Amino acid sequence: GNKNINAKLVLLGDVGAGKSSLVLRFVKGQFVEFQESTIGAAFFSQTLAVNDATVKFEIWDTAGQERYHSLAPMYYRGAAAAIIVYDITNHASFERAKKWVQELQAQGNPSMVMALAGNKADLLDARKVTAEEAQAYAQEHGLFFMETSAKTASNVNDIFYEIAKRLPRV
Ligand code: GTP
Ligand code: MG
């Protein structure tokens, strides 16, 4: 029969990587050029039907500003899934993403489904991180990787769908 699954999902990543924009695209189908920097964290929920199940994502969109770093464990603790976001035009944001992966692998739920999102994939001319580099990192650390664009919607539903498929069926 059809299963209902509730899944807590957290987005982590550098300031301006596009966490809020990805959530806004996924939940409301919208994009804004001047998205405000998140204060603390914001909560959203969205339901997705996948094969045999209906997954209700309970999404925590965290703030990338360093002063909020100490709040992050409240959001990733007990999370079933995480999307670690970087901006393909900003190499420092990729380095920050790797730090988040390390922190989650040390402190997070060991069965957490983790996705690495190389966002702003529409800005090809400004690319600083190759897909090959990110894919190799993801493979080595047991994440799955996709390049996304909150602006064009490329791979946004797909990354949530891929997570939903990988969640343990209770
Ligand atoms: P914090 O809340 O400060 O941690 O940042 P954030 O990760 O939530 O980034 P946010 O979604 O606020 O996006 C930052 C800026 O990048 C905004 O001006 C967005 O419009 C822009 N942006 C986000 N995603 C994309 C994208 O896929 N393509 C392009 N071109 N711009 C994007
Ligand atoms: Mg934000």
Coordinates of C-alpha atoms and ligand atoms in Angstrom, one line a residue:
G1 CA 0.0 0.0 0.0
N2 CA 0.9 3.7 -0.1
K3 CA 3.2 4.8 2.7
N4 CA 3.3 8.2 4.3
I5 CA 6.8 9.3 5.3
N6 CA 7.7 12.4 7.3
A7 CA 11.2 13.5 6.6
K8 CA 13.1 16.3 8.3
L9 CA 15.5 17.9 5.8
V10 CA 18.1 20.6 6.5
L11 CA 19.8 22.9 4.0
L12 CA 23.3 24.0 4.9
G13 CA 25.9 26.0 3.0
D14 CA 27.7 29.3 2.6
V15 CA 26.0 32.7 2.6
G16 CA 24.5 33.4 -0.7
A17 CA 24.9 29.9 -2.1
G18 CA 21.2 29.8 -2.8
K19 CA 19.7 27.7 0.0
S20 CA 16.6 29.8 0.4
S21 CA 16.2 30.2 -3.4
L22 CA 16.2 26.4 -3.9
V23 CA 13.5 26.0 -1.2
L24 CA 11.4 28.9 -2.6
R25 CA 11.7 27.2 -6.1
F26 CA 10.8 23.8 -4.7
V27 CA 7.9 24.9 -2.4
K28 CA 6.4 27.8 -4.4
G29 CA 7.8 27.6 -7.9
Q30 CA 9.2 31.1 -7.6
F31 CA 12.6 32.8 -7.9
V32 CA 13.6 36.3 -6.8
E33 CA 16.8 38.1 -7.9
F34 CA 17.2 39.9 -4.5
Q35 CA 16.5 37.2 -2.0
E36 CA 17.2 38.4 1.5
S37 CA 19.8 36.7 3.6
T38 CA 18.2 34.3 6.1
I39 CA 18.2 35.2 9.8
G40 CA 18.5 32.1 12.1
A41 CA 16.5 29.7 10.0
A42 CA 13.2 29.4 8.2
F43 CA 10.7 26.4 8.1
F44 CA 8.8 25.1 5.1
S45 CA 7.0 21.9 4.2
Q46 CA 6.3 20.3 0.9
T47 CA 4.9 16.9 -0.1
L48 CA 6.2 14.7 -2.9
A49 CA 4.8 11.5 -4.3
V50 CA 7.5 8.9 -5.1
N51 CA 6.7 5.4 -6.3
D52 CA 5.1 3.7 -3.4
A53 CA 5.2 6.6 -0.9
T54 CA 4.1 10.1 -0.1
V55 CA 7.0 12.0 1.5
K56 CA 6.3 15.1 3.5
F57 CA 9.5 17.1 3.7
E58 CA 9.8 19.3 6.8
I59 CA 12.5 21.7 5.6
W60 CA 14.8 23.8 7.7
D61 CA 16.5 26.5 5.6
T62 CA 19.4 27.6 7.7
A63 CA 21.3 30.9 7.7
G64 CA 24.8 30.7 6.1
Q65 CA 26.2 33.6 8.1
E66 CA 29.0 32.4 10.3
R67 CA 27.4 34.0 13.4
Y68 CA 24.6 31.4 13.2
H69 CA 26.9 28.4 12.9
S70 CA 26.3 27.4 16.5
L71 CA 22.5 27.0 15.8
A72 CA 23.1 24.4 13.0
P73 CA 23.0 21.3 15.2
M74 CA 19.5 22.1 16.3
Y75 CA 18.5 21.8 12.7
Y76 CA 20.5 18.8 11.5
R77 CA 20.1 16.7 14.6
G78 CA 17.6 14.0 13.9
A79 CA 17.4 15.1 10.2
A80 CA 16.7 12.3 7.7
A81 CA 18.3 14.2 4.9
A82 CA 20.5 17.2 4.2
I83 CA 21.3 19.3 1.1
I84 CA 24.7 20.9 1.3
V85 CA 24.7 23.8 -1.2
Y86 CA 27.5 25.7 -2.8
D87 CA 27.7 28.2 -5.6
I88 CA 29.5 27.0 -8.7
T89 CA 30.9 30.5 -9.3
N90 CA 32.5 30.7 -5.8
H91 CA 35.2 28.3 -4.9
A92 CA 35.2 29.3 -1.3
S93 CA 31.6 28.2 -1.0
F94 CA 32.7 24.7 -2.2
E95 CA 35.3 24.6 0.5
R96 CA 32.6 25.7 3.0
A97 CA 30.4 22.9 1.7
K98 CA 33.2 20.3 2.5
K99 CA 33.3 21.6 6.0
W100 CA 29.6 21.0 6.4
V101 CA 30.0 17.5 5.1
Q102 CA 32.7 16.9 7.7
E103 CA 30.6 18.2 10.5
L104 CA 27.6 16.2 9.5
Q105 CA 29.6 13.0 9.1
A106 CA 31.1 13.6 12.6
Q107 CA 27.9 14.8 14.4
G108 CA 24.9 14.0 12.3
N109 CA 22.6 11.0 12.1
P110 CA 24.7 8.2 10.4
S111 CA 21.9 7.1 8.2
M112 CA 21.3 10.7 6.9
V113 CA 20.8 10.9 3.1
M114 CA 23.1 13.6 1.9
A115 CA 23.0 15.6 -1.3
L116 CA 25.6 18.0 -2.6
A117 CA 24.1 20.8 -4.8
G118 CA 26.3 22.9 -7.0
N119 CA 23.8 25.8 -7.4
K120 CA 23.7 28.7 -9.9
A121 CA 24.4 26.3 -12.7
D122 CA 22.9 28.9 -15.1
L123 CA 26.0 31.1 -14.5
L124 CA 28.3 28.9 -16.7
D125 CA 30.5 31.8 -17.8
A126 CA 31.4 32.5 -14.2
R127 CA 32.0 28.9 -13.2
K128 CA 34.9 28.3 -10.7
V129 CA 34.1 24.7 -9.6
T130 CA 34.0 22.0 -12.2
A131 CA 31.3 19.3 -12.1
E132 CA 34.1 16.7 -12.2
E133 CA 35.8 18.1 -9.0
A134 CA 32.5 18.1 -7.1
Q135 CA 31.4 14.7 -8.4
A136 CA 34.7 13.2 -7.3
Y137 CA 34.4 14.7 -3.9
A138 CA 30.8 13.6 -3.5
Q139 CA 31.6 10.0 -4.6
E140 CA 34.5 9.8 -2.2
H141 CA 32.3 11.0 0.7
G142 CA 29.1 9.0 0.0
L143 CA 26.9 11.9 -1.1
F144 CA 25.1 12.2 -4.4
F145 CA 25.7 15.2 -6.5
M146 CA 23.7 17.4 -8.8
E147 CA 24.2 20.9 -10.3
T148 CA 21.0 22.9 -9.8
S149 CA 19.7 26.3 -10.7
A150 CA 17.0 27.9 -8.5
K151 CA 16.7 30.5 -11.2
T152 CA 15.9 28.2 -14.2
A153 CA 14.5 25.4 -11.9
S154 CA 17.0 23.0 -13.4
N155 CA 17.3 19.9 -11.2
V156 CA 15.5 21.4 -8.3
N157 CA 12.6 19.1 -8.1
D158 CA 15.0 16.3 -9.1
I159 CA 17.3 16.7 -6.1
F160 CA 14.3 16.5 -3.7
Y161 CA 12.9 13.5 -5.6
E162 CA 16.2 11.7 -5.6
I163 CA 16.4 12.2 -1.8
A164 CA 12.9 11.0 -1.4
K165 CA 13.7 7.8 -3.3
R166 CA 16.7 7.1 -1.0
L167 CA 14.9 7.6 2.3
P168 CA 14.6 4.4 4.3
R169 CA 11.1 2.9 4.0
V170 CA 10.0 2.2 7.5
Ligands
GTP1 P1 21.9 32.9 3.3 O1 20.5 32.9 3.7 O2 22.5 34.3 3.6 O3 22.7 31.8 3.9 O4 22.0 32.7 1.7 P2 21.2 31.6 0.8 O5 22.1 30.4 0.7 O6 19.9 31.4 1.3 O7 21.2 32.3 -0.6 P3 19.9 33.0 -1.3 O8 18.9 32.0 -1.7 O9 19.5 34.1 -0.5 O10 20.6 33.5 -2.7 C1 21.6 34.5 -2.7 C2 21.5 35.2 -4.0 O11 21.8 34.4 -5.1 C3 20.1 35.9 -4.3 O12 20.3 37.1 -4.9 C4 19.6 34.9 -5.4 O13 18.7 35.6 -6.3 C5 20.8 34.4 -6.1 N1 20.6 33.0 -6.6 C6 20.2 31.9 -5.8 N2 20.1 30.8 -6.6 C7 20.5 31.2 -7.8 C8 20.7 30.5 -9.1 O14 20.4 29.3 -9.2 N3 21.1 31.3 -10.2 C9 21.4 32.6 -10.1 N4 21.8 33.2 -11.2 N5 21.3 33.3 -8.9 C10 20.8 32.6 -7.8
MG2 MG 18.9 32.0 3.0

